């Protein structure tokens, strides 16, 4: 039981250095409830999870300020969330101007996190930086418990409004902040927290903040009498992050190269390695926030990498035999790197604010990475040789790929529009309303052709297993029939920019929906994965722009007499069986047909279950998380390595390609 005690008295002692008086700025929380999207991005599952990050960011700030070592996140049985840290605790003294406790100000005034005082925090967490008051405004209930100065304080709120003044409820030897909030169902479209989503970001945070203990507990259900708990802790920081990213790849160098530097108040931390794959995986962060679109820190890194390796290769005669230019891109093949900078006043650019703009950071990163690479190349000649030889291979392959590509694209152009013979095109010439189904096998392709809506739906049958692009050299890809057909049918082409970077031209994209339609069995899902791997590595933009979908054919047809119903999973099948039999399990007149392949359906059935836009289920493919997507494709499709099996078992339900 909570005992009612006196409200907290103004605590004069807190008003020095970093107490209540350093908290400034005012704005109403009403605005947040009126336009939640403006503050947390959206009110779907993403926005719901964003609430957790707003609170955790504050705890991370405490860690960055050197005052917090442990952060625990708990999902409660009712999908409320508790974030507990052992930081200094939010001050509870009276705010001199506002005549309210500092805790109440932090919790009820927009932007009053204390982060806005430059000398208080060197770096601040939240991208939106909207603070914990937004979380409060969007919660049906929130409780803050503060352990500070030997005392325990609490305050509760409903939709951001305090239910009572801050009160003292006991004594403690601990220090820290415990925030528990229940998102408001009036605001959010969903209330279910996903363990994996939370786990993934906490893991990332542990790599980005070495030495910080993070813990995630799920109290919603017990397994073998215990709650699901996962601990995240990294001693090696980014070095371990790079090893995690490349778990399924074969490394080219002994240990990741690790670089730290500090200049003009900017902290630079970089870890990088090379593997034998053909893809590049560079992940970047600013103040712990992922910068999907890179920015000046990534440019600085690339510049240094190209400059130092090029110089090394030239000086040591590695590029003598090559009769074409080596481009920046060639130094990135097989590269995995994590770049993390801490910038006092970050400027984020771009539509999604996923790009760092601060120009001073470019030089700082370029210098520090350049200096460190010089030392590495000098001290590790054998490894340096392996990397530069790989660069030469990459340049050679790129040259061959360009020739193959130009050949394919020229041929396509010569045959007058050059659509593949196998494509049954739709009549419409408007990409917005047009769809193309990539269908496994000629026979299912035939059925789909009969069943489709000819006006808007095109069918491209693919023969058997398409090439595994994860293991193939780039020029092989452009020579592969099925892949060539996909390129020409879609009207998408590839060119190279000045830096040798592959750029996709999707201006002439012929269909705005590209639907992968495969059998609902193991082989079918393997083929789906192969096609997705291709899109992920070579046409990622189409996924990012939301053009790629996966069709969902039903698994069962349940029949009794004239009644019939399709079922997409076992739950639906059982429900239909029970309904048709009136609850009698042994009713023999109820028949269940298991569809093993698309070919078992006739054209009409395929249309009504899987293709008709009024009744079908399409899953849109999104890359919520590029880090996990890269790992997943490498695991599923790359070299045969032990973690693969475990990974497939752990991610059997479509891994993190959240669809
Ligand atoms: C304002 C000022 C101080 C700390 C905090 C806020 C703070 C906020 C949160 C949110 C979650 N955990 C937190 N921990 C601390 C500075 C306190 C001082 O000077 O003692």
XYZ file of C-alpha atoms and ligand atoms in Angstrom:
679
model
C 0.000 0.000 0.000
C 1.127 3.496 -0.723
C 0.842 5.667 2.329
C -0.287 9.243 1.946
C 2.358 11.607 3.169
C 3.012 15.296 3.003
C 3.800 16.772 -0.371
C 7.459 17.481 -0.838
C 8.641 20.774 0.546
C 10.728 23.070 -1.607
C 14.192 21.564 -1.446
C 16.621 24.451 -1.421
C 19.611 22.137 -1.481
C 18.652 20.936 -4.932
C 18.764 24.364 -6.447
C 22.521 24.471 -6.785
C 24.477 23.128 -9.766
C 21.975 20.817 -11.397
C 18.810 20.954 -9.487
C 15.343 22.182 -10.208
C 16.332 25.597 -11.497
C 18.188 24.350 -14.550
C 14.995 23.122 -16.116
C 13.459 25.556 -18.549
C 10.996 25.882 -21.468
C 7.242 25.748 -21.514
C 4.576 24.374 -23.793
C 1.270 22.666 -23.276
C 0.821 18.920 -23.440
C -2.573 19.358 -25.086
C -0.766 19.803 -28.392
C 0.805 16.368 -28.012
C -2.545 14.620 -27.572
C -4.034 16.544 -30.469
C -1.238 15.724 -32.885
C 0.677 12.743 -31.502
C 2.224 12.010 -34.897
C 4.091 15.301 -34.856
C 5.829 14.299 -31.659
C 6.358 10.557 -31.837
C 6.084 9.943 -35.586
C 2.979 7.755 -35.629
C 0.358 6.058 -33.465
C 0.904 2.562 -34.838
C 3.178 -0.078 -33.369
C 6.201 2.067 -34.207
C 4.864 4.991 -32.205
C 3.938 2.663 -29.370
C 7.535 1.460 -29.147
C 8.821 4.987 -29.555
C 7.382 5.752 -26.097
C 9.816 3.288 -24.554
C 12.746 4.894 -26.330
C 11.841 8.352 -25.124
C 12.088 7.152 -21.540
C 15.146 4.961 -22.108
C 16.914 7.857 -23.858
C 16.699 9.854 -20.657
C 18.291 7.022 -18.737
C 20.984 6.694 -21.423
C 21.680 10.400 -21.027
C 22.279 9.755 -17.360
C 24.726 7.040 -18.380
C 26.485 9.345 -20.825
C 26.765 11.943 -18.085
C 28.531 9.262 -16.040
C 25.826 8.657 -13.463
C 24.032 5.465 -14.509
C 25.213 1.875 -15.013
C 22.004 -0.169 -15.123
C 18.784 0.231 -17.088
C 15.939 -2.275 -16.868
C 12.918 -2.418 -19.135
C 9.953 -4.555 -18.114
C 6.866 -5.389 -20.135
C 4.044 -5.796 -17.591
C 1.160 -8.251 -18.003
C -1.156 -5.404 -19.111
C 1.359 -4.173 -21.729
C 2.429 -1.285 -19.566
C 6.161 -0.614 -19.484
C 8.521 0.043 -16.613
C 11.891 1.686 -17.197
C 14.157 1.680 -14.189
C 17.597 3.224 -13.958
C 20.179 3.893 -11.280
C 20.928 7.442 -12.364
C 20.743 10.528 -10.183
C 16.975 10.494 -10.144
C 14.865 13.307 -11.526
C 15.147 16.247 -9.101
C 12.080 16.667 -6.913
C 12.720 20.118 -5.443
C 10.491 23.113 -6.144
C 11.063 24.873 -9.431
C 11.560 28.537 -8.443
C 9.660 30.108 -11.313
C 6.953 27.571 -11.906
C 6.214 26.920 -8.228
C 6.013 23.248 -8.992
C 8.264 20.342 -8.202
C 10.979 19.766 -10.815
C 9.672 16.234 -11.301
C 6.262 17.594 -12.178
C 7.846 20.041 -14.596
C 9.873 17.304 -16.309
C 6.754 15.170 -16.557
C 4.230 17.788 -17.635
C 6.087 20.456 -19.562
C 7.213 19.824 -23.101
C 10.983 19.944 -23.639
C 11.686 20.291 -19.958
C 13.909 17.241 -19.695
C 16.832 19.263 -18.462
C 18.667 18.299 -21.640
C 18.432 21.790 -23.023
C 21.008 23.138 -20.657
C 24.222 22.704 -22.523
C 26.530 22.321 -19.550
C 24.293 19.679 -18.018
C 24.456 17.169 -20.854
C 27.215 16.834 -23.368
C 25.159 14.697 -25.683
C 21.491 14.124 -25.726
C 19.596 11.043 -26.708
C 16.217 11.417 -28.374
C 16.090 12.228 -32.041
C 12.830 13.962 -31.625
C 14.052 14.781 -28.141
C 10.482 15.358 -27.149
C 11.118 13.927 -23.752
C 9.303 11.951 -21.185
C 6.482 14.518 -20.916
C 5.218 13.349 -24.316
C 5.098 9.808 -23.063
C 3.129 11.082 -20.098
C 0.671 12.985 -22.277
C 0.044 9.856 -24.341
C -0.388 7.496 -21.382
C -3.663 6.709 -19.715
C -1.645 6.271 -16.550
C 1.946 7.003 -15.593
C 3.735 6.681 -12.309
C 7.156 8.128 -11.549
C 9.100 6.917 -8.550
C 12.291 8.727 -7.628
C 14.980 7.495 -5.280
C 17.091 10.456 -4.307
C 18.736 11.999 -1.239
C 17.803 8.929 0.815
C 14.109 9.342 0.084
C 11.492 7.834 -2.174
C 9.135 10.180 -3.998
C 6.228 9.475 -6.265
C 3.755 11.175 -8.517
C 1.064 9.730 -10.769
C -0.628 11.172 -13.816
C -3.576 10.543 -16.067
C -3.137 11.586 -19.678
C -0.342 13.865 -18.545
C -2.217 15.524 -15.689
C -0.903 15.003 -12.136
C -3.280 13.138 -9.848
C -1.626 14.712 -6.774
C 1.444 16.739 -5.838
C 4.788 14.948 -5.598
C 4.839 13.097 -2.296
C 7.433 11.392 -0.160
C 6.607 7.766 0.472
C 9.604 6.330 2.246
C 13.357 6.107 2.614
C 15.948 4.385 0.467
C 19.623 3.745 0.032
C 19.196 3.523 -3.752
C 19.300 6.194 -6.360
C 17.449 6.363 -9.615
C 14.249 6.794 -11.556
C 11.441 4.295 -12.144
C 8.831 5.237 -14.731
C 5.823 3.010 -15.417
C 3.386 3.976 -18.146
C 0.353 2.499 -19.847
C -0.120 3.874 -23.381
C -3.534 5.447 -23.941
C -5.741 3.177 -26.096
C -7.568 6.285 -27.304
C -4.351 7.333 -28.999
C -2.709 4.124 -30.163
C -3.971 1.693 -32.767
C -2.324 -1.215 -30.972
C -1.302 -1.928 -27.404
C 0.970 -4.915 -27.852
C 4.664 -4.552 -27.162
C 6.975 -6.820 -29.136
C 9.765 -8.441 -27.175
C 11.998 -8.766 -30.245
C 11.705 -5.119 -31.197
C 12.638 -3.993 -27.697
C 15.399 -6.616 -27.416
C 16.939 -5.578 -30.674
C 17.300 -1.917 -29.783
C 18.540 -2.696 -26.268
C 21.202 -4.976 -27.775
C 22.217 -2.169 -30.111
C 22.351 0.259 -27.191
C 24.593 -2.131 -25.255
C 27.102 -2.185 -28.132
C 26.907 1.572 -28.484
C 27.416 2.160 -24.768
C 30.000 -0.315 -23.601
C 29.932 -1.054 -19.914
C 26.214 -0.302 -19.575
C 24.006 -3.117 -18.262
C 20.609 -3.398 -19.918
C 17.917 -5.913 -19.085
C 14.598 -6.791 -20.679
C 11.913 -8.762 -18.838
C 8.594 -9.903 -20.274
C 6.044 -10.501 -17.537
C 3.197 -11.291 -19.910
C 3.758 -15.020 -19.947
C 5.857 -17.606 -18.233
C 7.896 -20.309 -19.868
C 8.773 -23.235 -17.607
C 7.631 -21.138 -14.689
C 9.894 -18.209 -15.540
C 9.480 -14.872 -17.226
C 11.445 -14.302 -20.390
C 14.525 -12.254 -19.532
C 17.390 -11.096 -21.696
C 20.514 -9.273 -20.528
C 22.553 -7.059 -22.775
C 26.066 -6.039 -21.913
C 29.076 -5.375 -24.068
C 32.602 -4.935 -22.858
C 34.087 -4.508 -26.340
C 31.487 -2.088 -27.665
C 31.547 -1.520 -31.404
C 34.186 -4.196 -31.904
C 31.690 -6.751 -30.661
C 28.934 -5.101 -32.685
C 30.900 -5.720 -35.887
C 31.493 -9.349 -34.900
C 27.752 -9.724 -34.278
C 26.927 -8.220 -37.666
C 29.322 -10.557 -39.443
C 28.457 -13.678 -37.494
C 27.434 -15.497 -40.673
C 30.271 -14.232 -42.813
C 33.852 -15.378 -43.296
C 36.303 -12.786 -42.077
C 39.278 -11.572 -44.073
C 41.230 -10.010 -41.228
C 42.105 -11.193 -37.729
C 40.253 -8.744 -35.498
C 38.065 -5.786 -36.314
C 40.011 -2.547 -36.649
C 38.985 -0.340 -33.765
C 39.362 3.421 -33.745
C 38.538 5.956 -31.048
C 39.310 9.646 -31.041
C 38.092 12.888 -29.601
C 38.398 16.274 -31.241
C 36.578 19.576 -30.666
C 34.144 17.914 -28.303
C 33.220 15.269 -30.896
C 33.691 11.637 -29.863
C 34.506 9.289 -32.711
C 34.257 5.515 -32.374
C 34.630 3.211 -35.361
C 34.991 -0.541 -35.749
C 35.459 -2.170 -39.124
C 36.302 -5.466 -40.716
C 36.356 -7.113 -44.119
C 34.625 -10.375 -45.051
C 34.573 -12.510 -48.168
C 31.059 -11.441 -49.229
C 30.279 -8.990 -52.006
C 28.139 -6.628 -50.054
C 28.874 -3.603 -47.962
C 27.329 -3.078 -44.559
C 28.017 0.276 -42.982
C 25.865 1.243 -40.018
C 26.114 4.643 -38.438
C 24.939 6.428 -35.324
C 24.954 9.906 -33.896
C 24.402 10.162 -30.167
C 23.152 6.566 -30.170
C 20.574 7.299 -32.851
C 20.765 5.401 -36.093
C 21.503 7.597 -39.109
C 20.025 5.524 -41.915
C 21.016 7.964 -44.585
C 24.544 8.480 -43.301
C 25.809 12.045 -43.372
C 29.044 13.862 -42.728
C 30.410 11.218 -40.325
C 29.965 8.479 -42.957
C 31.396 10.684 -45.715
C 34.451 11.370 -43.572
C 34.881 7.662 -42.985
C 34.614 6.764 -46.683
C 36.980 9.501 -47.672
C 39.643 8.298 -45.231
C 39.192 4.658 -46.187
C 39.512 5.269 -49.920
C 42.410 7.676 -49.493
C 44.518 5.441 -47.238
C 43.909 2.127 -49.009
C 44.435 3.712 -52.407
C 47.705 5.215 -51.307
C 48.808 1.932 -49.768
C 47.899 -0.020 -52.926
C 49.658 2.477 -55.192
C 52.782 2.625 -53.000
C 53.042 -1.162 -52.916
C 52.365 -1.785 -56.599
C 49.068 -3.615 -56.141
C 47.211 -1.655 -58.812
C 49.893 -1.938 -61.507
C 48.201 -4.631 -63.581
C 44.812 -2.992 -63.727
C 43.859 -1.151 -66.891
C 40.716 0.480 -65.569
C 40.098 2.866 -62.705
C 39.616 1.743 -59.141
C 36.628 3.509 -57.652
C 35.645 4.360 -54.095
C 33.068 1.620 -54.270
C 35.688 -1.081 -54.694
C 37.048 -0.369 -51.239
C 33.628 -1.001 -49.722
C 32.979 -4.502 -51.015
C 32.938 -6.971 -48.136
C 33.303 -4.127 -45.666
C 31.346 -4.168 -42.425
C 31.679 -1.077 -40.289
C 29.970 0.679 -37.429
C 30.530 4.398 -37.095
C 29.358 6.056 -33.921
C 29.913 9.709 -33.162
C 28.814 11.774 -30.206
C 28.195 15.357 -31.258
C 27.211 18.105 -28.796
C 24.720 19.833 -31.063
C 23.755 17.483 -33.852
C 21.924 18.797 -36.904
C 19.794 16.177 -38.590
C 18.872 16.601 -42.231
C 16.625 14.986 -44.774
C 12.981 14.095 -44.775
C 13.236 11.452 -42.107
C 16.022 13.281 -40.273
C 18.205 10.253 -40.835
C 21.298 12.115 -41.979
C 23.912 14.062 -40.020
C 24.517 17.564 -41.341
C 27.271 19.019 -39.141
C 30.052 19.856 -41.591
C 32.836 19.972 -38.984
C 32.331 16.259 -38.319
C 33.527 15.237 -41.800
C 37.068 16.443 -41.238
C 37.206 15.132 -37.698
C 36.193 11.589 -38.702
C 38.305 11.625 -41.846
C 41.428 12.649 -39.911
C 41.017 10.222 -37.043
C 40.110 7.251 -39.236
C 42.915 8.118 -41.686
C 45.518 8.282 -38.924
C 44.417 4.960 -37.463
C 44.318 3.201 -40.842
C 47.840 4.383 -41.661
C 49.062 2.754 -38.475
C 47.085 -0.437 -39.150
C 48.410 -0.784 -42.720
C 51.959 -0.186 -41.596
C 51.820 -2.639 -38.717
C 49.837 -5.417 -40.436
C 51.267 -5.971 -43.915
C 49.785 -9.459 -44.368
C 46.245 -8.342 -43.572
C 46.695 -5.156 -45.575
C 47.674 -7.252 -48.587
C 44.544 -9.388 -48.243
C 42.326 -6.319 -48.168
C 43.963 -4.638 -51.141
C 43.823 -7.859 -53.160
C 40.129 -8.025 -52.420
C 39.789 -4.439 -53.666
C 41.472 -5.422 -56.933
C 39.064 -8.353 -57.279
C 36.125 -6.074 -56.590
C 37.276 -3.617 -59.247
C 37.735 -6.432 -61.753
C 34.312 -7.849 -60.965
C 32.725 -4.424 -61.184
C 34.248 -3.952 -64.586
C 32.942 -7.337 -65.747
C 29.536 -6.595 -64.241
C 29.336 -3.295 -66.038
C 30.054 -4.984 -69.347
C 27.477 -7.715 -68.697
C 24.908 -5.166 -67.621
C 25.463 -2.918 -70.589
C 25.149 -5.915 -72.849
C 21.854 -6.976 -71.293
C 20.482 -3.479 -71.273
C 21.564 -2.796 -74.844
C 20.000 -6.032 -76.031
C 16.804 -5.196 -74.205
C 16.682 -1.826 -75.908
C 17.349 -3.313 -79.354
C 14.408 -5.688 -79.358
C 12.030 -2.760 -79.217
C 10.799 -2.373 -75.652
C 12.118 -5.889 -75.190
C 9.681 -7.309 -72.658
C 10.461 -10.899 -71.720
C 8.596 -13.494 -73.741
C 7.333 -15.167 -70.594
C 5.674 -12.046 -69.270
C 1.916 -11.917 -69.626
C 1.580 -8.168 -69.392
C -1.460 -6.264 -68.247
C -3.394 -3.922 -70.519
C -3.033 -0.842 -68.376
C -0.084 1.451 -68.976
C -0.468 3.233 -65.685
C 2.153 1.982 -63.188
C 0.077 3.242 -60.255
C -2.697 0.755 -60.894
C -0.551 -2.029 -62.344
C 0.721 -5.075 -60.499
C 3.086 -7.830 -61.489
C 3.004 -11.266 -59.895
C 6.320 -13.095 -59.788
C 5.092 -16.666 -59.769
C 6.990 -19.798 -58.915
C 6.931 -22.263 -61.802
C 5.347 -22.321 -65.241
C 2.254 -24.300 -64.248
C 1.236 -21.999 -61.417
C 2.095 -19.177 -63.790
C -0.445 -20.599 -66.241
C -3.158 -20.762 -63.607
C -2.414 -17.227 -62.525
C -2.651 -16.028 -66.122
C -6.134 -17.502 -66.414
C -7.281 -16.219 -63.066
C -5.958 -12.662 -63.149
C -7.559 -9.335 -63.912
C -6.000 -8.685 -67.317
C -6.416 -4.987 -67.089
C -4.153 -4.378 -64.096
C -2.360 -7.663 -63.342
C 0.689 -8.985 -65.155
C 2.222 -12.409 -64.575
C 5.902 -13.273 -64.779
C 6.544 -16.982 -64.202
C 9.969 -17.786 -62.777
C 11.558 -21.123 -63.395
C 12.425 -23.080 -60.255
C 14.976 -21.652 -57.887
C 16.343 -18.324 -58.939
C 20.027 -17.554 -58.503
C 21.271 -17.063 -54.963
C 22.691 -13.560 -55.308
C 24.303 -13.744 -51.896
C 26.872 -16.161 -53.267
C 27.153 -15.080 -56.890
C 29.480 -12.549 -58.463
C 27.702 -9.499 -59.778
C 28.228 -10.165 -63.484
C 26.661 -13.633 -63.089
C 23.573 -11.889 -61.837
C 23.086 -9.873 -64.988
C 23.625 -12.995 -67.070
C 20.949 -14.981 -65.255
C 17.780 -15.418 -67.331
C 15.247 -15.098 -64.522
C 16.937 -12.008 -63.116
C 17.230 -10.421 -66.535
C 13.510 -11.026 -66.978
C 12.746 -9.322 -63.676
C 14.795 -6.262 -64.670
C 13.223 -5.905 -68.096
C 9.673 -6.693 -66.972
C 9.885 -4.096 -64.206
C 11.500 -1.521 -66.477
C 14.275 -0.985 -63.956
C 17.889 -0.468 -64.978
C 21.224 -0.131 -63.231
C 23.939 2.392 -63.938
C 27.087 3.505 -62.199
C 27.734 6.974 -60.857
C 31.084 8.788 -60.820
C 32.170 7.021 -57.670
C 31.473 3.622 -59.161
C 28.393 3.337 -56.976
C 25.595 1.246 -58.454
C 22.473 3.352 -58.870
C 19.046 1.996 -59.619
C 16.893 3.808 -62.139
C 13.281 3.204 -61.209
C 11.799 6.143 -63.079
C 10.357 3.778 -65.645
C 9.052 1.280 -63.087
C 6.105 -0.366 -64.851
C 4.219 -1.684 -61.817
C 3.807 -0.114 -58.399
C 2.991 -3.432 -56.814
C 5.415 -6.305 -57.233
C 3.909 -9.399 -55.687
C 5.961 -12.492 -54.973
C 3.631 -15.487 -55.189
C 5.082 -18.846 -54.168
C 3.791 -22.115 -52.751
C 2.998 -22.179 -49.068
C 5.555 -24.918 -48.369
C 9.253 -25.089 -47.486
C 10.381 -24.897 -51.112
C 8.073 -21.997 -51.761
C 9.347 -20.027 -48.806
C 12.914 -20.756 -49.891
C 12.155 -19.294 -53.302
C 10.454 -16.296 -51.698
C 13.614 -15.754 -49.664
C 15.808 -16.024 -52.769
C 13.725 -13.425 -54.568
C 13.711 -11.183 -51.498
C 17.489 -11.511 -51.209
C 17.754 -10.312 -54.779
C 15.480 -7.334 -54.114
C 17.310 -6.539 -50.881
C 20.774 -6.557 -52.459
C 20.021 -5.172 -55.904
C 16.704 -3.302 -55.788
C 16.481 -2.218 -52.177
C 14.894 1.070 -53.159
C 11.810 -0.782 -54.373
C 11.384 -2.315 -50.929
C 12.038 1.005 -49.220
C 9.439 2.706 -51.388
C 6.886 0.037 -50.451
C 6.558 -1.615 -53.859
C 7.326 -5.203 -52.848
C 4.671 -7.571 -51.470
C 4.273 -11.243 -50.663
C 1.042 -12.990 -51.635
C -0.587 -15.180 -49.016
C -2.289 -18.210 -50.519
C -4.524 -20.096 -48.090
C -3.261 -23.283 -46.467
C -6.603 -25.124 -46.290
C -10.011 -25.418 -47.830
C -12.642 -26.671 -45.368
C -15.791 -28.092 -46.959
C -19.126 -29.487 -45.948
C -21.628 -30.008 -48.718
C -22.010 -26.676 -50.446
C -20.386 -24.747 -47.640
C -16.715 -24.038 -48.001
C -14.198 -21.759 -46.405
C -10.505 -21.034 -46.892
C -8.185 -21.003 -43.916
C -4.808 -19.298 -43.683
C -3.681 -20.998 -40.476
C -4.565 -23.831 -38.123
C -6.678 -21.654 -35.895
C -8.911 -20.644 -38.782
C -9.056 -24.238 -40.007
C -10.200 -25.514 -36.607
C -12.762 -22.753 -36.293
C -14.229 -23.583 -39.701
C -14.287 -27.308 -38.940
C -16.075 -26.736 -35.652
C -18.574 -24.374 -37.196
C -19.427 -26.699 -40.078
C -19.752 -29.715 -37.795
C -21.703 -27.876 -35.159
C -19.017 -28.746 -32.620
C -18.781 -32.468 -33.403
C -15.124 -33.354 -33.853
C -15.834 -36.668 -35.559
C -18.114 -35.313 -38.281
C -16.833 -37.157 -41.362
C -18.765 -34.993 -43.763
C -16.452 -32.089 -43.014
C -13.508 -32.363 -45.401
C -10.236 -30.521 -45.103
C -8.073 -30.019 -48.161
C -4.496 -28.965 -47.505
C -3.077 -26.844 -50.306
C 0.534 -27.778 -50.860
C 1.042 -25.613 -53.874
C -0.549 -22.916 -55.935
C -0.926 -25.523 -58.679
C -3.574 -27.355 -56.650
C -5.940 -24.449 -56.979
C -7.815 -23.746 -60.136
C -7.777 -20.310 -61.707
C -10.957 -19.214 -59.999
C -9.795 -20.341 -56.561
C -6.424 -18.638 -56.985
C -8.179 -15.432 -58.001
C -10.588 -15.307 -55.099
C -8.134 -16.321 -52.395
C -4.868 -14.748 -53.438
C -5.179 -12.271 -56.274
C -8.469 -10.404 -55.999
C -7.605 -7.089 -54.374
C -10.962 -7.089 -52.591
C -10.400 -10.322 -50.692
C -6.712 -11.242 -50.795
C -4.118 -10.726 -48.084
C -0.900 -9.112 -49.237
C 2.019 -8.614 -46.938
C 4.036 -5.543 -47.673
C 7.760 -6.094 -47.272
C 9.429 -3.405 -45.184
C 12.943 -3.047 -43.867
C 12.316 -1.895 -40.383
C 15.703 -2.799 -39.389
C 18.498 -2.858 -41.908
C 20.931 -4.366 -39.400
C 18.806 -7.442 -38.797
C 17.851 -7.742 -42.456
C 21.485 -7.881 -43.524
C 22.276 -10.483 -40.875
C 19.263 -12.497 -41.886
C 20.072 -12.642 -45.587
C 23.701 -13.465 -44.847
C 22.592 -16.236 -42.472
C 19.986 -17.693 -44.778
C 21.806 -17.398 -48.048
C 25.503 -17.000 -47.371
C 28.308 -19.435 -46.624
C 27.333 -22.512 -44.725
C 28.110 -21.692 -41.137
C 27.024 -23.103 -37.794
C 24.932 -20.149 -36.614
C 22.642 -20.635 -39.584
C 20.681 -23.497 -38.116
C 20.177 -21.784 -34.785
C 19.202 -18.620 -36.555
C 16.608 -20.307 -38.705
C 15.177 -22.062 -35.689
C 14.998 -18.840 -33.713
C 13.478 -16.877 -36.560
C 11.266 -19.472 -38.140
C 8.387 -17.048 -38.277
C 9.740 -14.724 -40.948
C 12.513 -13.249 -38.930
C 12.693 -9.515 -38.900
C 11.613 -8.791 -42.384
C 8.585 -7.489 -40.769
C 5.776 -7.836 -43.228
C 16.704 16.447 -15.079
C 17.834 16.757 -14.346
C 18.654 15.739 -13.866
C 18.330 14.427 -14.156
C 17.206 14.104 -14.886
C 16.393 15.138 -15.361
C 16.877 12.683 -15.137
C 15.802 12.338 -15.971
C 15.515 10.996 -16.152
C 14.555 10.302 -16.854
C 14.785 8.957 -16.651
N 15.824 8.794 -15.843
C 16.300 10.022 -15.520
N 17.327 10.357 -14.734
C 17.610 11.661 -14.540
C 19.887 16.051 -13.101
C 19.822 15.566 -11.677
C 20.935 16.028 -10.745
O 21.631 17.015 -10.979
O 21.087 15.375 -9.726
